[in-house]
């Protein structure tokens, strides 16, 4: 990609539907841009030339890879700046227009802000990574570094370390360093006791990189590779690599050194880059090393920083060594041995993520590939708005599965149950997956969800409804806080790169989901759901449960719990004649101010083909002329089609019924209470007791 222009990479990225590579290329591409010089004459003090090209109040800077595409006027000057530098220097509330061969590529203000935020986060992390390594270095003031062995004046100079180096440097004076027995010079190699190191092999199979490190070095993973800390050698060594078929060694070296110059401006290159060779390379691998000197932020002494670039066809690797200047020179034999034992074997086919050093700043904060709405992978991160937007279709899918299953079960019990068994767990999984990806965005492990689900499962097994209710409320509140209020980690975290800006469709979807949640909360607070939790909870007191009496109509088709024995209601002769062959049994009971009704109807061969017509007719009968429909919920009772309805009555009362259709039979139980709030527990307990036999 390095040899391609930004316009070429952009076109390929737009065709592929992912802009990740385009943004990486943008921040590292040098563009021509018009600037306005400052009045003080200092060439470093300038601002970017802005213009309102469309006269719509939106100002932007115009840049291009080709000089002739820009028009400069008013005594302004053209300079070349990287895309990252343009973003950092750009005034607030301004966009960027990239002049292409055909048309203009506009980078809106929100995308510029996102780019700027990623650049700043990358620079901050680079500074933070330097400090822990510095803390592990022995203090020069305390004399913890061994003094170099003195050599006779007549002794010849040691052999070069990694390859022909520059002439010996003048004696190096270290800030606040303890007196040394002899000056530290660059070409000292010394004698290395390899056996004392107890070398252990390290392999990075994705790129085929192999090398050896001392057994005492502590290993840790980074976002792009491995890090080793050697306390006794006062050093930090990092290794990373990736696949890139079209990148040459010269391009790789330039990109790697450009990063150091950009991110570590406190370092100065110490001499020219020089080649080195591993013991087993035999011309199939190429290596170039470059050394830098400077004081890292937070350090009290000067350090050396070695960057080794390793290249073979299609695979690149980088090994860096950092140590205080004195320790670095004393351990040159160790660095020579380390790089001499590096080898590049056949690498894995999978593409390894580019290291933070790739292409300047871009590799450390590039936009991650957005996880899909539906999937089974838990890898990656997802921002707040996207999770909310994706939750809307997931919840809609769950509702559709339930409705279709309710329709299919009466016609084909096996097909309906198959849909439920396959669809409901899948929708639940997609919901849990969104929670995990959102937790990853705030750098939390999804394992916390497993603990929460285990506690709720335990509450259900123990039938401790209070515990289950409290756990559910806590879980719901915590989910909403994480979903809606906690911002994601800036830049990269333990679970990947930061997501990019949200599209308009994502914002619309998130808004719809939020409105749906407010609607459900409002309905619950108004009593539409009768203050019920979203899982079945037995209602009513123990005394009421003991007082209930199981009742079944003739033939024992179903059972319902009543607070007494109901009385059969005799039907008028006119109704019996009107019903004809339809057999109806009806019972009623008045107790505690409530009225209970039980019906069993056998339609024989007069059962309508559409069972829902029967339930609709019965729903209208229960609602009557004075009722207001509050709820109509499909139910499944042992695979039978059913429905539960709640009707508001004048004066704050409630009329509720549950019914089911089994073959040619229609069964219904209903209750009417004068006070909906006070009778809620009795209503729920009565309806829940309706069981098909």
mmCIF file of N, CA and C in Angstrom, residues 546-630:
data_model
loop_
_atom_site.group_PDB
_atom_site.id
_atom_site.type_symbol
_atom_site.label_atom_id
_atom_site.label_comp_id
_atom_site.label_asym_id
_atom_site.label_seq_id
_atom_site.Cartn_x
_atom_site.Cartn_y
_atom_site.Cartn_z
ATOM 1 N N UNK A 546 -53.395 -21.383 50.253
ATOM 2 C CA UNK A 546 -53.963 -22.528 50.950
ATOM 3 C C UNK A 546 -55.483 -22.542 50.846
ATOM 4 N N UNK A 547 -56.080 -21.347 50.730
ATOM 5 C CA UNK A 547 -57.536 -21.267 50.696
ATOM 6 C C UNK A 547 -58.095 -21.604 49.329
ATOM 7 N N UNK A 548 -57.233 -21.584 48.264
ATOM 8 C CA UNK A 548 -57.734 -21.843 46.926
ATOM 9 C C UNK A 548 -58.106 -23.312 46.762
ATOM 10 N N UNK A 549 -59.090 -23.539 45.892
ATOM 11 C CA UNK A 549 -59.608 -24.887 45.651
ATOM 12 C C UNK A 549 -59.467 -25.199 44.174
ATOM 13 N N UNK A 550 -58.803 -26.307 43.798
ATOM 14 C CA UNK A 550 -58.712 -26.657 42.377
ATOM 15 C C UNK A 550 -60.079 -27.069 41.844
ATOM 16 N N UNK A 551 -60.403 -26.556 40.678
ATOM 17 C CA UNK A 551 -61.707 -26.864 40.095
ATOM 18 C C UNK A 551 -61.523 -27.256 38.631
ATOM 19 N N UNK A 552 -62.292 -28.264 38.189
ATOM 20 C CA UNK A 552 -62.282 -28.707 36.792
ATOM 21 C C UNK A 552 -63.717 -28.905 36.332
ATOM 22 N N UNK A 553 -64.034 -28.503 35.106
ATOM 23 C CA UNK A 553 -65.366 -28.762 34.557
ATOM 24 C C UNK A 553 -65.504 -30.236 34.156
ATOM 25 N N UNK A 554 -66.685 -30.676 33.730
ATOM 26 C CA UNK A 554 -66.874 -32.080 33.331
ATOM 27 C C UNK A 554 -65.865 -32.518 32.273
ATOM 28 N N UNK A 555 -65.356 -33.745 32.434
ATOM 29 C CA UNK A 555 -64.349 -34.268 31.520
ATOM 30 C C UNK A 555 -62.932 -33.928 31.933
ATOM 31 N N UNK A 556 -62.764 -33.094 32.957
ATOM 32 C CA UNK A 556 -61.443 -32.711 33.485
ATOM 33 C C UNK A 556 -60.495 -32.195 32.391
ATOM 34 N N UNK A 557 -60.961 -31.277 31.519
ATOM 35 C CA UNK A 557 -60.069 -30.771 30.452
ATOM 36 C C UNK A 557 -59.022 -29.810 30.969
ATOM 37 N N UNK A 558 -59.321 -29.086 32.045
ATOM 38 C CA UNK A 558 -58.359 -28.140 32.611
ATOM 39 C C UNK A 558 -58.658 -27.966 34.089
ATOM 40 N N UNK A 559 -57.716 -27.302 34.777
ATOM 41 C CA UNK A 559 -57.849 -27.044 36.212
ATOM 42 C C UNK A 559 -57.536 -25.585 36.474
ATOM 43 N N UNK A 560 -58.298 -24.996 37.410
ATOM 44 C CA UNK A 560 -58.054 -23.621 37.810
ATOM 45 C C UNK A 560 -58.286 -23.514 39.312
ATOM 46 N N UNK A 561 -57.508 -22.676 39.987
ATOM 47 C CA UNK A 561 -57.626 -22.511 41.435
ATOM 48 C C UNK A 561 -58.613 -21.396 41.744
ATOM 49 N N UNK A 562 -59.634 -21.707 42.556
ATOM 50 C CA UNK A 562 -60.663 -20.741 42.942
ATOM 51 C C UNK A 562 -60.714 -20.630 44.459
ATOM 52 N N UNK A 563 -61.085 -19.475 44.975
ATOM 53 C CA UNK A 563 -61.200 -19.321 46.442
ATOM 54 C C UNK A 563 -62.522 -19.875 46.971
ATOM 55 N N UNK A 564 -62.974 -20.945 46.408
ATOM 56 C CA UNK A 564 -64.237 -21.556 46.811
ATOM 57 C C UNK A 564 -64.763 -22.433 45.697
ATOM 58 N N UNK A 565 -65.980 -22.969 45.891
ATOM 59 C CA UNK A 565 -66.592 -23.844 44.896
ATOM 60 C C UNK A 565 -67.571 -23.026 44.059
ATOM 61 N N UNK A 566 -67.373 -23.005 42.725
ATOM 62 C CA UNK A 566 -68.265 -22.203 41.884
ATOM 63 C C UNK A 566 -69.625 -22.892 41.685
ATOM 64 N N UNK A 567 -70.546 -22.110 41.204
ATOM 65 C CA UNK A 567 -71.899 -22.601 40.949
ATOM 66 C C UNK A 567 -72.128 -22.594 39.446
ATOM 67 N N UNK A 568 -72.738 -23.692 38.958
ATOM 68 C CA UNK A 568 -73.012 -23.762 37.531
ATOM 69 C C UNK A 568 -74.154 -22.820 37.187
ATOM 70 N N UNK A 569 -73.948 -22.076 36.115
ATOM 71 C CA UNK A 569 -74.945 -21.102 35.682
ATOM 72 C C UNK A 569 -75.836 -21.756 34.634
ATOM 73 N N UNK A 570 -77.134 -21.772 34.918
ATOM 74 C CA UNK A 570 -78.089 -22.340 33.966
ATOM 75 C C UNK A 570 -78.285 -21.373 32.809
ATOM 76 N N UNK A 571 -78.236 -21.890 31.591
ATOM 77 C CA UNK A 571 -78.370 -21.049 30.405
ATOM 78 C C UNK A 571 -79.841 -20.863 30.059
ATOM 79 N N UNK A 572 -80.226 -19.677 29.620
ATOM 80 C CA UNK A 572 -81.609 -19.465 29.173
ATOM 81 C C UNK A 572 -81.947 -20.389 28.015
ATOM 82 N N UNK A 573 -83.220 -20.763 27.927
ATOM 83 C CA UNK A 573 -83.663 -21.685 26.871
ATOM 84 C C UNK A 573 -83.400 -21.112 25.494
ATOM 85 N N UNK A 574 -83.579 -19.798 25.338
ATOM 86 C CA UNK A 574 -83.348 -19.179 24.037
ATOM 87 C C UNK A 574 -81.891 -19.311 23.615
ATOM 88 N N UNK A 575 -80.942 -19.178 24.575
ATOM 89 C CA UNK A 575 -79.518 -19.305 24.251
ATOM 90 C C UNK A 575 -79.187 -20.740 23.879
ATOM 91 N N UNK A 576 -79.811 -21.713 24.614
ATOM 92 C CA UNK A 576 -79.556 -23.116 24.302
ATOM 93 C C UNK A 576 -80.018 -23.435 22.895
ATOM 94 N N UNK A 577 -81.181 -22.893 22.527
ATOM 95 C CA UNK A 577 -81.696 -23.138 21.185
ATOM 96 C C UNK A 577 -80.811 -22.482 20.124
ATOM 97 N N UNK A 578 -80.314 -21.302 20.468
ATOM 98 C CA UNK A 578 -79.462 -20.591 19.514
ATOM 99 C C UNK A 578 -78.126 -21.302 19.304
ATOM 100 N N UNK A 579 -77.585 -21.869 20.361
ATOM 101 C CA UNK A 579 -76.301 -22.553 20.261
ATOM 102 C C UNK A 579 -76.405 -23.828 19.433
ATOM 103 N N UNK A 580 -77.549 -24.494 19.480
ATOM 104 C CA UNK A 580 -77.723 -25.720 18.713
ATOM 105 C C UNK A 580 -76.856 -26.827 19.255
ATOM 106 N N UNK A 581 -75.979 -27.388 18.422
ATOM 107 C CA UNK A 581 -75.142 -28.518 18.824
ATOM 108 C C UNK A 581 -73.937 -28.101 19.664
ATOM 109 N N UNK A 582 -73.712 -26.812 19.842
ATOM 110 C CA UNK A 582 -72.600 -26.343 20.670
ATOM 111 C C UNK A 582 -72.917 -26.608 22.126
ATOM 112 N N UNK A 583 -71.971 -27.267 22.835
ATOM 113 C CA UNK A 583 -72.176 -27.634 24.242
ATOM 114 C C UNK A 583 -71.410 -26.648 25.131
ATOM 115 N N UNK A 584 -72.119 -25.953 26.013
ATOM 116 C CA UNK A 584 -71.523 -24.914 26.855
ATOM 117 C C UNK A 584 -71.740 -25.225 28.321
ATOM 118 N N UNK A 585 -70.659 -25.180 29.113
ATOM 119 C CA UNK A 585 -70.731 -25.298 30.571
ATOM 120 C C UNK A 585 -70.119 -24.032 31.157
ATOM 121 N N UNK A 586 -70.882 -23.361 32.051
ATOM 122 C CA UNK A 586 -70.422 -22.099 32.624
ATOM 123 C C UNK A 586 -70.627 -22.115 34.129
ATOM 124 N N UNK A 587 -69.580 -21.614 34.868
ATOM 125 C CA UNK A 587 -69.619 -21.599 36.327
ATOM 126 C C UNK A 587 -69.192 -20.216 36.808
ATOM 127 N N UNK A 588 -69.746 -19.801 37.945
ATOM 128 C CA UNK A 588 -69.407 -18.505 38.527
ATOM 129 C C UNK A 588 -69.239 -18.624 40.034
ATOM 130 N N UNK A 589 -68.392 -17.691 40.568
ATOM 131 C CA UNK A 589 -68.154 -17.618 42.010
ATOM 132 C C UNK A 589 -67.875 -16.171 42.374
ATOM 133 N N UNK A 590 -68.545 -15.681 43.412
ATOM 134 C CA UNK A 590 -68.281 -14.350 43.956
ATOM 135 C C UNK A 590 -67.615 -14.520 45.309
ATOM 136 N N UNK A 591 -66.406 -13.980 45.461
ATOM 137 C CA UNK A 591 -65.657 -14.125 46.707
ATOM 138 C C UNK A 591 -64.713 -12.949 46.873
ATOM 139 N N UNK A 592 -64.699 -12.368 48.077
ATOM 140 C CA UNK A 592 -63.786 -11.267 48.376
ATOM 141 C C UNK A 592 -64.007 -10.047 47.517
ATOM 142 N N UNK A 593 -65.235 -9.854 47.051
ATOM 143 C CA UNK A 593 -65.531 -8.715 46.193
ATOM 144 C C UNK A 593 -65.193 -8.952 44.736
ATOM 145 N N UNK A 594 -64.629 -10.107 44.402
ATOM 146 C CA UNK A 594 -64.271 -10.437 43.028
ATOM 147 C C UNK A 594 -65.266 -11.441 42.447
ATOM 148 N N UNK A 595 -65.410 -11.442 41.147
ATOM 149 C CA UNK A 595 -66.301 -12.371 40.458
ATOM 150 C C UNK A 595 -65.458 -13.245 39.528
ATOM 151 N N UNK A 596 -65.571 -14.572 39.697
ATOM 152 C CA UNK A 596 -64.803 -15.536 38.920
ATOM 153 C C UNK A 596 -65.744 -16.265 37.972
ATOM 154 N N UNK A 597 -65.324 -16.489 36.733
ATOM 155 C CA UNK A 597 -66.127 -17.186 35.733
ATOM 156 C C UNK A 597 -65.282 -18.254 35.066
ATOM 157 N N UNK A 598 -65.849 -19.448 34.849
ATOM 158 C CA UNK A 598 -65.185 -20.563 34.180
ATOM 159 C C UNK A 598 -66.111 -21.062 33.081
ATOM 160 N N UNK A 599 -65.574 -21.224 31.851
ATOM 161 C CA UNK A 599 -66.372 -21.696 30.730
ATOM 162 C C UNK A 599 -65.658 -22.831 30.004
ATOM 163 N N UNK A 600 -66.456 -23.786 29.548
ATOM 164 C CA UNK A 600 -65.971 -24.883 28.714
ATOM 165 C C UNK A 600 -66.968 -25.053 27.578
ATOM 166 N N UNK A 601 -66.497 -24.904 26.319
ATOM 167 C CA UNK A 601 -67.377 -24.969 25.161
ATOM 168 C C UNK A 601 -66.843 -26.023 24.203
ATOM 169 N N UNK A 602 -67.750 -26.906 23.731
ATOM 170 C CA UNK A 602 -67.407 -27.889 22.712
ATOM 171 C C UNK A 602 -68.205 -27.538 21.461
ATOM 172 N N UNK A 603 -67.502 -27.084 20.388
ATOM 173 C CA UNK A 603 -68.170 -26.668 19.167
ATOM 174 C C UNK A 603 -68.497 -27.846 18.247
ATOM 175 N N UNK A 604 -67.950 -29.028 18.532
ATOM 176 C CA UNK A 604 -68.134 -30.187 17.666
ATOM 177 C C UNK A 604 -67.706 -29.836 16.238
ATOM 178 N N UNK A 605 -68.556 -30.094 15.257
ATOM 179 C CA UNK A 605 -68.173 -29.812 13.869
ATOM 180 C C UNK A 605 -68.460 -28.372 13.468
ATOM 181 N N UNK A 606 -68.881 -27.515 14.427
ATOM 182 C CA UNK A 606 -69.155 -26.116 14.110
ATOM 183 C C UNK A 606 -67.974 -25.196 14.482
ATOM 184 N N UNK A 607 -66.864 -25.795 14.867
ATOM 185 C CA UNK A 607 -65.686 -24.989 15.181
ATOM 186 C C UNK A 607 -65.200 -24.276 13.924
ATOM 187 N N UNK A 608 -65.090 -22.947 13.937
ATOM 188 C CA UNK A 608 -64.608 -22.195 12.767
ATOM 189 C C UNK A 608 -63.201 -22.641 12.370
ATOM 190 N N UNK A 609 -62.886 -22.501 11.079
ATOM 191 C CA UNK A 609 -61.558 -22.882 10.591
ATOM 192 C C UNK A 609 -60.468 -21.992 11.180
ATOM 193 N N UNK A 610 -60.785 -20.750 11.388
ATOM 194 C CA UNK A 610 -59.805 -19.806 11.941
ATOM 195 C C UNK A 610 -60.026 -19.683 13.444
ATOM 196 N N UNK A 611 -59.123 -20.245 14.210
ATOM 197 C CA UNK A 611 -59.262 -20.224 15.668
ATOM 198 C C UNK A 611 -59.147 -18.815 16.231
ATOM 199 N N UNK A 612 -58.407 -17.976 15.514
ATOM 200 C CA UNK A 612 -58.244 -16.626 16.011
ATOM 201 C C UNK A 612 -59.553 -15.847 15.944
ATOM 202 N N UNK A 613 -60.454 -16.234 15.007
ATOM 203 C CA UNK A 613 -61.773 -15.597 14.981
ATOM 204 C C UNK A 613 -62.537 -15.903 16.260
ATOM 205 N N UNK A 614 -62.407 -17.150 16.746
ATOM 206 C CA UNK A 614 -63.079 -17.539 17.991
ATOM 207 C C UNK A 614 -62.543 -16.713 19.155
ATOM 208 N N UNK A 615 -61.196 -16.580 19.224
ATOM 209 C CA UNK A 615 -60.610 -15.819 20.331
ATOM 210 C C UNK A 615 -60.947 -14.342 20.224
ATOM 211 N N UNK A 616 -60.990 -13.816 18.990
ATOM 212 C CA UNK A 616 -61.367 -12.414 18.828
ATOM 213 C C UNK A 616 -62.788 -12.168 19.304
ATOM 214 N N UNK A 617 -63.700 -13.110 18.973
ATOM 215 C CA UNK A 617 -65.091 -12.965 19.402
ATOM 216 C C UNK A 617 -65.204 -13.025 20.922
ATOM 217 N N UNK A 618 -64.419 -13.953 21.537
ATOM 218 C CA UNK A 618 -64.479 -14.053 22.994
ATOM 219 C C UNK A 618 -63.850 -12.823 23.642
ATOM 220 N N UNK A 619 -62.821 -12.257 23.030
ATOM 221 C CA UNK A 619 -62.207 -11.039 23.570
ATOM 222 C C UNK A 619 -63.202 -9.885 23.558
ATOM 223 N N UNK A 620 -63.968 -9.769 22.472
ATOM 224 C CA UNK A 620 -64.992 -8.712 22.415
ATOM 225 C C UNK A 620 -66.067 -8.935 23.455
ATOM 226 N N UNK A 621 -66.370 -10.223 23.712
ATOM 227 C CA UNK A 621 -67.384 -10.528 24.728
ATOM 228 C C UNK A 621 -66.913 -10.124 26.118
ATOM 229 N N UNK A 622 -65.635 -10.401 26.415
ATOM 230 C CA UNK A 622 -65.095 -10.041 27.733
ATOM 231 C C UNK A 622 -65.010 -8.521 27.869
ATOM 232 N N UNK A 623 -64.639 -7.836 26.794
ATOM 233 C CA UNK A 623 -64.503 -6.388 26.861
ATOM 234 C C UNK A 623 -65.849 -5.705 27.022
ATOM 235 N N UNK A 624 -66.903 -6.281 26.404
ATOM 236 C CA UNK A 624 -68.259 -5.728 26.474
ATOM 237 C C UNK A 624 -68.256 -4.286 25.971
ATOM 238 N N UNK A 625 -69.291 -3.547 26.333
ATOM 239 C CA UNK A 625 -69.405 -2.181 25.845
ATOM 240 C C UNK A 625 -68.724 -1.155 26.746
ATOM 241 N N UNK A 626 -68.463 -1.559 28.001
ATOM 242 C CA UNK A 626 -67.920 -0.585 28.944
ATOM 243 C C UNK A 626 -66.423 -0.746 29.188
ATOM 244 N N UNK A 627 -65.808 -1.699 28.516
ATOM 245 C CA UNK A 627 -64.406 -1.991 28.812
ATOM 246 C C UNK A 627 -63.428 -1.300 27.873
ATOM 247 N N UNK A 628 -62.188 -1.150 28.362
ATOM 248 C CA UNK A 628 -61.088 -0.582 27.573
ATOM 249 C C UNK A 628 -59.950 -1.596 27.545
ATOM 250 N N UNK A 629 -59.555 -2.013 26.350
ATOM 251 C CA UNK A 629 -58.511 -3.028 26.216
ATOM 252 C C UNK A 629 -57.168 -2.486 26.714
ATOM 253 N N UNK A 630 -56.559 -3.202 27.672
ATOM 254 C CA UNK A 630 -55.248 -2.823 28.210
ATOM 255 C C UNK A 630 -54.144 -3.767 27.734
#
